Coordinates of C-alpha atoms in Angstrom, one line a residue:
X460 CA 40.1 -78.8 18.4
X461 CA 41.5 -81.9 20.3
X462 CA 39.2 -83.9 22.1
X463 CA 35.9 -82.7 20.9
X464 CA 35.2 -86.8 19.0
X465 CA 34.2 -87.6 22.6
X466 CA 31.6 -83.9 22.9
X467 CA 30.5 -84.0 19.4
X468 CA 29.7 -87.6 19.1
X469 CA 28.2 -87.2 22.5
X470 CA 25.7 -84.6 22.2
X471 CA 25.0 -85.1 18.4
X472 CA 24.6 -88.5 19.2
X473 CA 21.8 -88.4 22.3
X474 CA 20.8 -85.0 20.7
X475 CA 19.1 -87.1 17.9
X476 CA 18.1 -89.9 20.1
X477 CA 16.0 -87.0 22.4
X478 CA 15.2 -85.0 19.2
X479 CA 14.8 -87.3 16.1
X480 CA 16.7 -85.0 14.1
X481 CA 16.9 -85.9 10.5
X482 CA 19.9 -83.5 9.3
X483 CA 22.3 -85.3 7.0
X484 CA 26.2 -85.5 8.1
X485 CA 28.6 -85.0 6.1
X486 CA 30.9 -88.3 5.1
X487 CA 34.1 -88.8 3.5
X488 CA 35.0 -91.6 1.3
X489 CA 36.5 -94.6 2.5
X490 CA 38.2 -95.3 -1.0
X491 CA 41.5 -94.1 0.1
X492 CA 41.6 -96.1 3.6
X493 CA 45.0 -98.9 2.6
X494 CA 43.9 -102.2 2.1
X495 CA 47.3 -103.0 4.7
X496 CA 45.9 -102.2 8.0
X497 CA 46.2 -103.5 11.6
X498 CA 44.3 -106.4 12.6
X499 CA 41.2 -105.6 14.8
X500 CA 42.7 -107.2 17.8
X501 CA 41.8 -104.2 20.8
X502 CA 38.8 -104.9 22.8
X503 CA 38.0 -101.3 22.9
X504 CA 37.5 -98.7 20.0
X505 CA 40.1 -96.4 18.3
X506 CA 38.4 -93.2 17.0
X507 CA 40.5 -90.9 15.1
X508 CA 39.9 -86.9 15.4
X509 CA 41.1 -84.0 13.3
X510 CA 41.0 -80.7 13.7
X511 CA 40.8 -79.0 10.3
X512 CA 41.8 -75.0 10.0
X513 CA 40.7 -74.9 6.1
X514 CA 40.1 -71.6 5.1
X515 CA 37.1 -71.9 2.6
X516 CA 33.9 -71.8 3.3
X517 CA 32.1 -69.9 6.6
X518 CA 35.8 -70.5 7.6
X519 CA 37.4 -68.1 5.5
X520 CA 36.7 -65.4 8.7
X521 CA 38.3 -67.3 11.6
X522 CA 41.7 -68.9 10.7
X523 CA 43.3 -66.3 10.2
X524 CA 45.3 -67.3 7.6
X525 CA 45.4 -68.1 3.7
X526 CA 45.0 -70.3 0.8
X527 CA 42.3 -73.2 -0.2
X528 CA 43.8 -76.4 0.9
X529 CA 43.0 -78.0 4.0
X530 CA 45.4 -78.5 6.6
X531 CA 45.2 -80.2 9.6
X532 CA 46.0 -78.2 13.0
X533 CA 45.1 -80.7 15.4
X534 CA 45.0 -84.8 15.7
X535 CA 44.8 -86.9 18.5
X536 CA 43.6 -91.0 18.8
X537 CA 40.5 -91.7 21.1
X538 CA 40.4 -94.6 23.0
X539 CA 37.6 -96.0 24.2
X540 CA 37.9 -99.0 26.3
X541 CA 35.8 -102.0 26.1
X542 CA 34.5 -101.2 29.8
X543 CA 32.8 -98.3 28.7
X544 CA 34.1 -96.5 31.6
X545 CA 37.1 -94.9 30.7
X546 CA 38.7 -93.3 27.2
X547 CA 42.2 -91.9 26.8
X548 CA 42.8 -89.2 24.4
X549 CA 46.4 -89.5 22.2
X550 CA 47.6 -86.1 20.9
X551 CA 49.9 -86.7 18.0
X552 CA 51.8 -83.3 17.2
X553 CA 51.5 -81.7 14.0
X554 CA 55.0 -81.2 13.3
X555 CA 56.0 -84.7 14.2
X556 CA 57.9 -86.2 12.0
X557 CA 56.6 -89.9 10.7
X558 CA 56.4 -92.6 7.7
X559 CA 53.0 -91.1 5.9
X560 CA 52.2 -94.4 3.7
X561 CA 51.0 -94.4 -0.1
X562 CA 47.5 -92.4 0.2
X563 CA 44.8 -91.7 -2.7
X564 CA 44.5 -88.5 -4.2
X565 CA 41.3 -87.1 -5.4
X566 CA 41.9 -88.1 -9.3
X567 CA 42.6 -91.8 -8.0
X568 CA 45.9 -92.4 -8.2
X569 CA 48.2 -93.4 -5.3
X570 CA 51.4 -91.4 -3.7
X571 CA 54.6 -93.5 -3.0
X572 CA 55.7 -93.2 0.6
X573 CA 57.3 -90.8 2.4
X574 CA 59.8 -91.3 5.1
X575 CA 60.1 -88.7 8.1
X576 CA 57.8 -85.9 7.2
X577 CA 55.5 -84.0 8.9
X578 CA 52.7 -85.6 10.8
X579 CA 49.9 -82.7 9.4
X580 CA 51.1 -82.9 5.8
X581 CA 48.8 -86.4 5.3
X582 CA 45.8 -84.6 5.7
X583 CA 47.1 -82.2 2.8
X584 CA 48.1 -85.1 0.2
X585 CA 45.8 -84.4 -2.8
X586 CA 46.1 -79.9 -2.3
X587 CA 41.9 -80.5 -1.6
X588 CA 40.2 -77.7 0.7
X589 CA 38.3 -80.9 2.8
X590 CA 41.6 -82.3 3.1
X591 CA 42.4 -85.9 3.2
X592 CA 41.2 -87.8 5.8
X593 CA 41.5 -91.1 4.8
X594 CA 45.8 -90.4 4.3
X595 CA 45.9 -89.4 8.1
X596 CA 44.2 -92.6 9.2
X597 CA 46.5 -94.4 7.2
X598 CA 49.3 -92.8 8.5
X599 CA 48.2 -93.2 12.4
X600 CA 47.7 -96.8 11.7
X601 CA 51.0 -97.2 10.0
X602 CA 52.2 -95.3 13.1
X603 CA 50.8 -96.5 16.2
X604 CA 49.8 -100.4 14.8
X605 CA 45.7 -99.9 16.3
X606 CA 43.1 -100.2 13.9
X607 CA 41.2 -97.0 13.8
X608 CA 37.5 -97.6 14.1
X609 CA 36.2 -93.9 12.9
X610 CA 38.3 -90.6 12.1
X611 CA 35.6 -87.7 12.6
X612 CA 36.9 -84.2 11.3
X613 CA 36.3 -80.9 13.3
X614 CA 36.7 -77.4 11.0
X615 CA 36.9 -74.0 12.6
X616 CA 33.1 -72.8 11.7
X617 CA 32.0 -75.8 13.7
X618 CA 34.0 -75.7 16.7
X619 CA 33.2 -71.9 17.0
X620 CA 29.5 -72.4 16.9
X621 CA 29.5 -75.6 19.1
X622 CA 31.3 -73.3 22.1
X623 CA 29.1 -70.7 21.6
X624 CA 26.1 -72.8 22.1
X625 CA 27.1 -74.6 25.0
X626 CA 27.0 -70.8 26.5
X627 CA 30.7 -70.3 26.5
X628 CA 34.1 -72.5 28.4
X629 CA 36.0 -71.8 31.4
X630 CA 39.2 -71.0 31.3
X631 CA 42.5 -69.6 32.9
X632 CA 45.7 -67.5 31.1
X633 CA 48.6 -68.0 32.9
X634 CA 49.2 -64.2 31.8
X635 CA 48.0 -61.3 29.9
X636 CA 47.7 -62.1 26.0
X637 CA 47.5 -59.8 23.5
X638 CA 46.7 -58.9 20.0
X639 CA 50.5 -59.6 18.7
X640 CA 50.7 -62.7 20.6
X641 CA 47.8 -64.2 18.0
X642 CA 49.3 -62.5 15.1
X643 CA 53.1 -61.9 15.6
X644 CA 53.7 -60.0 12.3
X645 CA 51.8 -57.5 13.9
X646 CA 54.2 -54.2 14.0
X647 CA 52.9 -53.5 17.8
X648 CA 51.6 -55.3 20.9
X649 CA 47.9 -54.3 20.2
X650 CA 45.3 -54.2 22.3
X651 CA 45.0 -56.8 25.4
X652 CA 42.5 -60.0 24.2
X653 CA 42.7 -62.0 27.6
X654 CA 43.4 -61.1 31.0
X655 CA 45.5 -63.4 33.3
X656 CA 43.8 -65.6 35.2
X657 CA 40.2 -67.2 34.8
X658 CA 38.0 -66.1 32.2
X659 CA 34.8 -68.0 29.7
X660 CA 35.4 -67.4 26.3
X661 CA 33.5 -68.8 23.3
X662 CA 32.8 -68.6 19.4
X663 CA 35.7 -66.7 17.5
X664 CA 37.4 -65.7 21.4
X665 CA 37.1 -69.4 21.8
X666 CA 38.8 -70.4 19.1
X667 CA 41.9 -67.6 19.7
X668 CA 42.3 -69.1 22.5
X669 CA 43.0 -72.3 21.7
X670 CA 45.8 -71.4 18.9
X671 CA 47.4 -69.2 20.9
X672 CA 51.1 -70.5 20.4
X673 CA 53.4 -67.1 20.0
X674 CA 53.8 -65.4 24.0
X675 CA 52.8 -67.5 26.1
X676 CA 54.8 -70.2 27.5
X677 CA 57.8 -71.5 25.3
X678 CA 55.7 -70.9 22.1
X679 CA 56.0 -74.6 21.0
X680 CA 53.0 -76.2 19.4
X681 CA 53.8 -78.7 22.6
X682 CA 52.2 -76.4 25.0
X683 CA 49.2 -75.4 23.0
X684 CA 48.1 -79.3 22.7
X685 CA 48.2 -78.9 26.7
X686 CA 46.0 -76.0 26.7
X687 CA 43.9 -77.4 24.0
X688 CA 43.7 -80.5 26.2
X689 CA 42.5 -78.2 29.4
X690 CA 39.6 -76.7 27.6
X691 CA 38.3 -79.6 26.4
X692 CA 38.2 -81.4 29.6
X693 CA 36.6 -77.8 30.7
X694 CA 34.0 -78.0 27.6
X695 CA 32.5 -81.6 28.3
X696 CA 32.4 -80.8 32.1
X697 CA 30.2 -77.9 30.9
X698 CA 28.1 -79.9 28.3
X699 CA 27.2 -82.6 31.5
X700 CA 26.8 -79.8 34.1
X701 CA 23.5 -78.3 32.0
X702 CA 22.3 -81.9 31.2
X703 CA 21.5 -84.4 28.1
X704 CA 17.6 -82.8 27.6
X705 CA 15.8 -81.4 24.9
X706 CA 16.3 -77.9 25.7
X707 CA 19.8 -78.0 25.9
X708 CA 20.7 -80.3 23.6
X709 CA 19.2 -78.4 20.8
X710 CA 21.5 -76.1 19.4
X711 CA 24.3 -78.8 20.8
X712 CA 23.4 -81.3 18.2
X713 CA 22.7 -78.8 15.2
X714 CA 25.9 -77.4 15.9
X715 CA 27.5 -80.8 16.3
X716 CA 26.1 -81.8 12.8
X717 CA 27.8 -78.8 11.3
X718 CA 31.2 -79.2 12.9
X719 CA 32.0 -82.8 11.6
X720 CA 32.9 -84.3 9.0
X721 CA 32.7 -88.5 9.8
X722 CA 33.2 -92.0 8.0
X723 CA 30.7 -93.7 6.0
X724 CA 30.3 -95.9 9.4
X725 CA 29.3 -93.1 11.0
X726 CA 27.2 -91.1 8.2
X727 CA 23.6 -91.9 9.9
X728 CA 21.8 -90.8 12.6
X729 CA 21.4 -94.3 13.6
X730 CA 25.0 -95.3 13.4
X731 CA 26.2 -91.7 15.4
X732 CA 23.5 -92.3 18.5
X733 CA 24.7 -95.9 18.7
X734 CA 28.0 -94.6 19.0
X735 CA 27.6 -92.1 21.4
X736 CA 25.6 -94.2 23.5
X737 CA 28.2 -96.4 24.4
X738 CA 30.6 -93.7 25.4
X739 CA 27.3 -92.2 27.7
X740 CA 29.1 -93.8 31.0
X741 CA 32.3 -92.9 30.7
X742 CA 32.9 -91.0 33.9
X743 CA 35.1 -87.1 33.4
X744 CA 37.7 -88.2 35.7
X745 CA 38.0 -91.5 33.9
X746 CA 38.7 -89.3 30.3
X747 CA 42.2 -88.7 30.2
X748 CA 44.4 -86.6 27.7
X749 CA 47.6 -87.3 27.1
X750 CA 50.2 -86.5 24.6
X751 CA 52.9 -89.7 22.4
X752 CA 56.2 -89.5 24.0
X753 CA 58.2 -87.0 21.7
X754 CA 61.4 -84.9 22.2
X755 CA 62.4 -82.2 19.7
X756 CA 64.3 -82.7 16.7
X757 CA 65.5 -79.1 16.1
X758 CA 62.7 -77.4 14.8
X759 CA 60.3 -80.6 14.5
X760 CA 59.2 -83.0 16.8
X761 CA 60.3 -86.5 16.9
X762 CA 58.4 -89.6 18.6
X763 CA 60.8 -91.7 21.1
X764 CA 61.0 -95.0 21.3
X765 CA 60.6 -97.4 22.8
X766 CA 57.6 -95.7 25.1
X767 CA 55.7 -94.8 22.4
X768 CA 55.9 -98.6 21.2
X769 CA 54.8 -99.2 24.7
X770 CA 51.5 -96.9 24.9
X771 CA 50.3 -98.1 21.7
X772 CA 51.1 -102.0 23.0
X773 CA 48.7 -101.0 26.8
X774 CA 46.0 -99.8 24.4
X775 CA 46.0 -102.3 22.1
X776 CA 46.0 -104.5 25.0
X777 CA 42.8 -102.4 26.6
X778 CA 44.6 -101.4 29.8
X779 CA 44.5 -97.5 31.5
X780 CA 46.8 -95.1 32.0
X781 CA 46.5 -96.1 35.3
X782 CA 47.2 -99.2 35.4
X783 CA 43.7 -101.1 35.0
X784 CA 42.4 -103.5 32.6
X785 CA 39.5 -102.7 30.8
X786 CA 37.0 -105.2 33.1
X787 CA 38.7 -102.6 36.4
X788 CA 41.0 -105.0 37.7
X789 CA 44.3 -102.8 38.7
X790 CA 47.8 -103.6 39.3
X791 CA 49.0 -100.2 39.9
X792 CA 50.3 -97.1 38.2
X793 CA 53.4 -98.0 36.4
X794 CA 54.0 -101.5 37.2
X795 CA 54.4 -104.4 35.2
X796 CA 53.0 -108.1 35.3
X797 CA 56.1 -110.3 36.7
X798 CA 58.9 -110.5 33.8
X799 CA 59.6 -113.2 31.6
X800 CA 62.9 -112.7 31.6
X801 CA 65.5 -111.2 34.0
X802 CA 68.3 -108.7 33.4
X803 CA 71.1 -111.4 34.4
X804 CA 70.5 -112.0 30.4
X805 CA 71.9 -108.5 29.6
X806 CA 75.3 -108.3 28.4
X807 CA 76.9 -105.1 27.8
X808 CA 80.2 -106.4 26.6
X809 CA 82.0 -104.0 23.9
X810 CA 79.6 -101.4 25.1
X811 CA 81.6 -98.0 26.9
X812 CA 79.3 -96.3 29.4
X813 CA 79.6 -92.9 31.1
X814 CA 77.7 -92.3 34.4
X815 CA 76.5 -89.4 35.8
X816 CA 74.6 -89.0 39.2
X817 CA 71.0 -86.7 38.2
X818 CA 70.3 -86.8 42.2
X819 CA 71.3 -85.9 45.3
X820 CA 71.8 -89.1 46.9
X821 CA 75.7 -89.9 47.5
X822 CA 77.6 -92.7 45.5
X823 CA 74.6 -93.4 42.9
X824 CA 76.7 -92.9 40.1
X825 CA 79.4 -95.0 41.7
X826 CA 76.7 -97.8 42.4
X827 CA 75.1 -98.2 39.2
X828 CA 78.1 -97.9 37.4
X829 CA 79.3 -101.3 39.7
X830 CA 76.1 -102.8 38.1
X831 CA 77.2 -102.1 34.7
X832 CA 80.4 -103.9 35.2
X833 CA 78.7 -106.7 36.8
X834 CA 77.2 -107.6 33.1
X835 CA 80.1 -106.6 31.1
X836 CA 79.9 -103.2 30.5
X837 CA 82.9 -100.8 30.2
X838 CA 82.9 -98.0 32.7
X839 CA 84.8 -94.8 31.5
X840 CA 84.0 -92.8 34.5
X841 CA 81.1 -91.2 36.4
X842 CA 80.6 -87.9 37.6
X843 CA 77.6 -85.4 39.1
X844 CA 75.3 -84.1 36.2
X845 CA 74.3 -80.5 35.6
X846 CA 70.8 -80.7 37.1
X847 CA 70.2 -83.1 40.3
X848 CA 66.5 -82.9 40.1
X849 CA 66.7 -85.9 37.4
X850 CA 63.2 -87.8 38.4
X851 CA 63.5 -90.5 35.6
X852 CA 67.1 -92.2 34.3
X853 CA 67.7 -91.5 31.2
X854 CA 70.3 -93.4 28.7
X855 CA 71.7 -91.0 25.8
X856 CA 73.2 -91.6 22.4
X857 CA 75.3 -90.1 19.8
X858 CA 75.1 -91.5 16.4
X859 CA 74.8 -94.8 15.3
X860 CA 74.4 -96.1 19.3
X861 CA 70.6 -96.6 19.8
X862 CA 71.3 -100.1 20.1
X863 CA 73.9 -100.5 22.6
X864 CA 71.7 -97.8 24.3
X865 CA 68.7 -99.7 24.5
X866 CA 70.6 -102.9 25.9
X867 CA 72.1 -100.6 28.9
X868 CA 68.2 -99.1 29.1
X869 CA 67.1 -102.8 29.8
X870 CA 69.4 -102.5 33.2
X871 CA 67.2 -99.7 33.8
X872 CA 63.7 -100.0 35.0
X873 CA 61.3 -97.4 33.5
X874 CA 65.1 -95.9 31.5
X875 CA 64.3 -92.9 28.7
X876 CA 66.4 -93.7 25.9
X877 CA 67.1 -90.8 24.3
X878 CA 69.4 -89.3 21.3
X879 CA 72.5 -86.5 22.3
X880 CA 74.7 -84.5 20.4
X881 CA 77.4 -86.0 22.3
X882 CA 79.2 -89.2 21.3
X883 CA 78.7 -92.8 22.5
X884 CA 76.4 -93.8 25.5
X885 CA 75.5 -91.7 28.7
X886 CA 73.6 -92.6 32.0
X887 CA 72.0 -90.7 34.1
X888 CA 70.5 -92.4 36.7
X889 CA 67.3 -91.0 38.4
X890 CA 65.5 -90.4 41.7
X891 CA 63.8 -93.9 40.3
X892 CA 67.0 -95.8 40.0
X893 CA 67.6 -94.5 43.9
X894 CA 64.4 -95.5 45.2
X895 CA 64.6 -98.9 43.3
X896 CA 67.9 -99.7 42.2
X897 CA 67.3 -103.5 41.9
X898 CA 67.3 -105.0 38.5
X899 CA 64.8 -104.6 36.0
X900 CA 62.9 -106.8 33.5
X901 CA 64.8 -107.4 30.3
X902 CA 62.3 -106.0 28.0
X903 CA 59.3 -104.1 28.3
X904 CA 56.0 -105.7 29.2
X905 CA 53.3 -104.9 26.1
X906 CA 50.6 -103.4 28.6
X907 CA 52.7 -101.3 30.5
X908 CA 52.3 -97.2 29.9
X909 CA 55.4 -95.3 30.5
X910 CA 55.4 -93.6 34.2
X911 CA 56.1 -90.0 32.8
X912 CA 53.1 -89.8 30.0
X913 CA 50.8 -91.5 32.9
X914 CA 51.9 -88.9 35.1
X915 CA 51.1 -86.2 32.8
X916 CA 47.4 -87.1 31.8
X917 CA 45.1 -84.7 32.6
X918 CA 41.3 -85.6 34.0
X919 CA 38.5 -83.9 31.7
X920 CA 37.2 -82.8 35.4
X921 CA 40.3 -81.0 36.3
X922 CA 40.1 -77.2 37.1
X923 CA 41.5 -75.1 34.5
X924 CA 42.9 -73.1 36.7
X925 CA 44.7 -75.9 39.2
X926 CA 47.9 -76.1 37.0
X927 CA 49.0 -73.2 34.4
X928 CA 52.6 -74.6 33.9
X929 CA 50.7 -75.9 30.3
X930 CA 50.5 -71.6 29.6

C-alpha cells in the first residue's frame, strides 16, 4: 500500500479537475484527532497514509485472512515540501514498537496511554472494521513531533482495482515465489505464482505481491516495506508514462475514489484537486522512499535514536534527503551547517571505552582510542572487530549506558548509537571515521538527515529491476 497518498491524490485529484466527477469520498471523523498536537511550524505538508487490510466488505476475498476489525498493514508519513518539487515518503513499521497516546473509541470515551506497543495496534483501538484513523495520526504526531496535514486510508479492494486500471505494474522477483511462500501453513510448496525476474502484475496478483513476507529475502516485514517501496515508485512512473487525459484518467479516478478513505479536509472534490494540484510538479526522481531508522528488538522493531530525532528535525525544517532546502539551495549530502559548538566540550570522564577497528586501515583503533583519552575517557583496550567492512562507526551499549554512549557518539561524526547485549560501551570505528577522523560537532544539527537512511532512499523512477537485494 505504501506510497499510493501521492498516486491516489494525484490522479483522483486532476481526474475530477479533467472530468467534473461528482462521486462522494468517503471521510472519517476528526473527533478523535488530540487537542495536544505539534505546532504547524514546517513549511511543507505532512500527509499521513494507511494501508488498511480489513477483511469486511468487497475485501473479505483478498486478505487472505480473518476476523472484522481493521488493522493496519502499512503506514508511512508523506512529505511534501514547500517547493513543490520534491516529497519524501517515511515508512513507519508495523511492528514498531512506540508510545500510542489516549485515542477515542467509537462509543466516545478515551483510552489511557500506552507505552511501547506496537505501531499497527492504533489503527485497531476501538475493535471497528474501518479502523481508527484518527489514533494512528495521534500516535505519528506524538512520535515524530510534525503536524500531520491529512491521513488518507488505502483498503485492499481499492488498491487492487486502482493497479488493475492503470493496466498492470512492473516488477522484478529476485527468485521464484510460490504458493506456500504467500500462505506458509500450507502443507506443500504449491504451485509457482511468480517467476524470477521481471514480470507486470496487477489486481489480486498485484496485491500478493506486495505482502509477500514468508520466502523471499529474510522474511522480515523490513524487506517487504522495500518492495512495497519499489512498486510504488514503478506504479506512478506508469500512471505519468500514459498521461493526465480524459481517457486515461477515467477509471484512475473512479478507482481512486473507491480506494480512500480521507479527512474532512479532504472530503470534497474541490478540496482533493487542490491538493493534488500542488503536488502536479513534483518531479519522480525528486519522490523519495525511505524507511525511520530502526533496529530489531527480538521479534519487534525498535526506532533508534538519535537519527530518527534527526530526520523528523530536516523535515520539520523543510530540507531533502539530499541535502537541499526547500527553495533548492544545497549544501551537500550528509553535511551539516558549521557547528555551534565543538567537541573540545566533550568530557568522557568516568566513562570506560572499548575499541575495535571495523576496517582495514592499520592503527585505527589505536588512533581513536588516543582521542578518547585526549577528553578523559578510559581506554580498556582495542582490538580488530569480526567484520572489517564497517562503513559507519557505531557506539554500543549494555544496560543502563545510553548516556555515556551518546557523549562518546558526539566524538563521532555521523556515530550510530546503538543498544548490545554486551555490557558497558563499545566503539567501532568506521570507513567514515578513517576518511575523516577529525573531530565532530558536539550535537547534532536539526536539518541534518542521517547519511545511511539518505543513502538508502529509493527514486520513484528507479528500475525495479536495478537492485533486488530489497527481495
Amino acid at each position: 500500500m505504501i506510497g499510493l497518498s501521492f498516486l491516489v491524490l494525484l490522479v483522483a485529484g486532476v481526474g475530477w479537475g479533467y472530468l467534473k466527477l461528482t462521486g462522494s469520498i468517503d471521510t472519517f471523523s476528526a473527533d478523535g484527532i488530540s487537542g495536544d498536537r505539534p505546532p504547524d511550524t514546517s513549511a511543507g505538508q505532512n500527509v499521513l497514509v494507511i494501508g488498511s487490510d480489513t477483511r469486511s466488505g468487497d475485501n473479505s476475498g483478498l486478505g487472505g485472512g480473518t476476523g472484522e476489525v481493521g488493522r493496519s498493514d502499512t503506514a508511512f508519513l508523506l512529505h511534501v515540501y514547500a517547493d513543490h518539487k520534491h516529497a519524501v515518503a517515511v515508512s513507519i513499521p508495523r511492528d514498531s514498537l512506540v508510545d500510542i497516546p489516549a485515542c477515542k473509541k467509537p462509543g466516545g470515551e478515551w483510552t489511557a496511554p500506552q507505552q511501547h506497543v506496537m505501531f499497527n495496534g492504533a489503527f485497531s483501538v476501538g475493535d471497528t472494521a474501518e479502523g481508527n484513523p484518527a489514533c494512528t495520526q495521534n500516535t505519528v504526531e506524538h512520535l515524530s513531533g510534525l503536524r500531520v496535514d491529512h491521513t488518507v486510508v488505502v483498503d485492499f479492494a481499492g488498491f487492487s482495482a486502482l493497479t488493475s486500471a492503470v493496466g498492470g505494474v512492473p516488477v522484478c522477483l529476485p527468485q521464484d515465489i510460490y504458493q506456500q511462500d504467500l500462505n506458509p501453513k500450507r502443507p506443500t510448496r504449491g504451485e509457482r505464482v511468480f517467476a524470477k525476474g521481471p514480470d507486470t502484475v496487477s489486481g489480486q496478483r498485484a496485491l500478493d505481491y506486495v505482502r509477500i513476507r514468508h520466502g523471499i529475502g529474510d522474511g522480515s516485514d523490513i524487506g517487504r516495506i522495500q518492495r512495497q517501496q519499489a512498486f510504488v515508485g514503478s506504479l506512478i512512473k506508469k500512471v505519468k508514462s500514459r498521461g493526465l487525459n480524459p481517457t486515461t484518467l477515467l477509471p484512475l479516478a473512479n478507482a481512486a475514489t473507491d480506494a480512500m478513505t480521507v479527512d474532512p479536509g479532504l472530503g470534497s472534490a474541490d478540496k482533493l484537486l487542490g491538493f493534488a494540484l500542488s503536488m502536479k510538479n513534483i518531479d519522480l526522481h525528486n519522490t523519495k522512499f525511505i524507511t525511520v531508522p530502526w533496529r530489531y528488538e527480538g521479534a519487534r522493531v525498535a526506532i533508534v535514536e538519535p537519527e530518527a530525532d534527526a530526520l523528523w528535525a530536516a523535515l520539520k525544517a523543510d530540507r531533502t534527503i539530499d541535502g537541499q532546502d526547500a527553495a533548492g539551495s544545497s549544501r551537500g549530502k550528509g553535511t551539516t551547517p558549521p557547528a555551534t559548538a565543538s567537541s573540545a566540550a566533550v568530557s568522557g570522564t568516568g566513562i570506560d571505552v572499548a575499541v575495535y577497528n571495523g576496517t582495514r586501515v592499520t592503527g585505527l583503533a589505536a588512533r581513536a582510542a588516543e582521542f578518547l583519552r585526549t577528553h578523559g575517557f578510559t581506554v580498556t583496550g582495542t582490538a580488530t572487530a569480526n567484520s572489517q567492512d564497517q562503513a559507519r562507526t557505531v557506539v554500543t551499549y549494555g544496560p543502563g549506558g545510553q548516556s555515556e554512549a551518546q557523549t562518546t557518539a558526539r566524538l563521532f561524526g555521523g556515530a550510530r548509537v546503538q543498544e548490545s547485549g554486551d555490557a558497558g560501551i563499545q566503539v567501532i570505528v568506521g570507513r567514515d571515521y578513517a576518511d575523516n577522523p577529525s573531530p565532530a560537532p558536539a550535537s547534532p544539527t536539526p536539518d541534518s538527515v542521517p547519511t545511511d537512511v539518505a543513502d538508502g532512499a529509493r527514486s520513484a523512477d528507479d528500475d525495479p529491476c536495478s537492485d533486488l537485494s530489497y527481495g
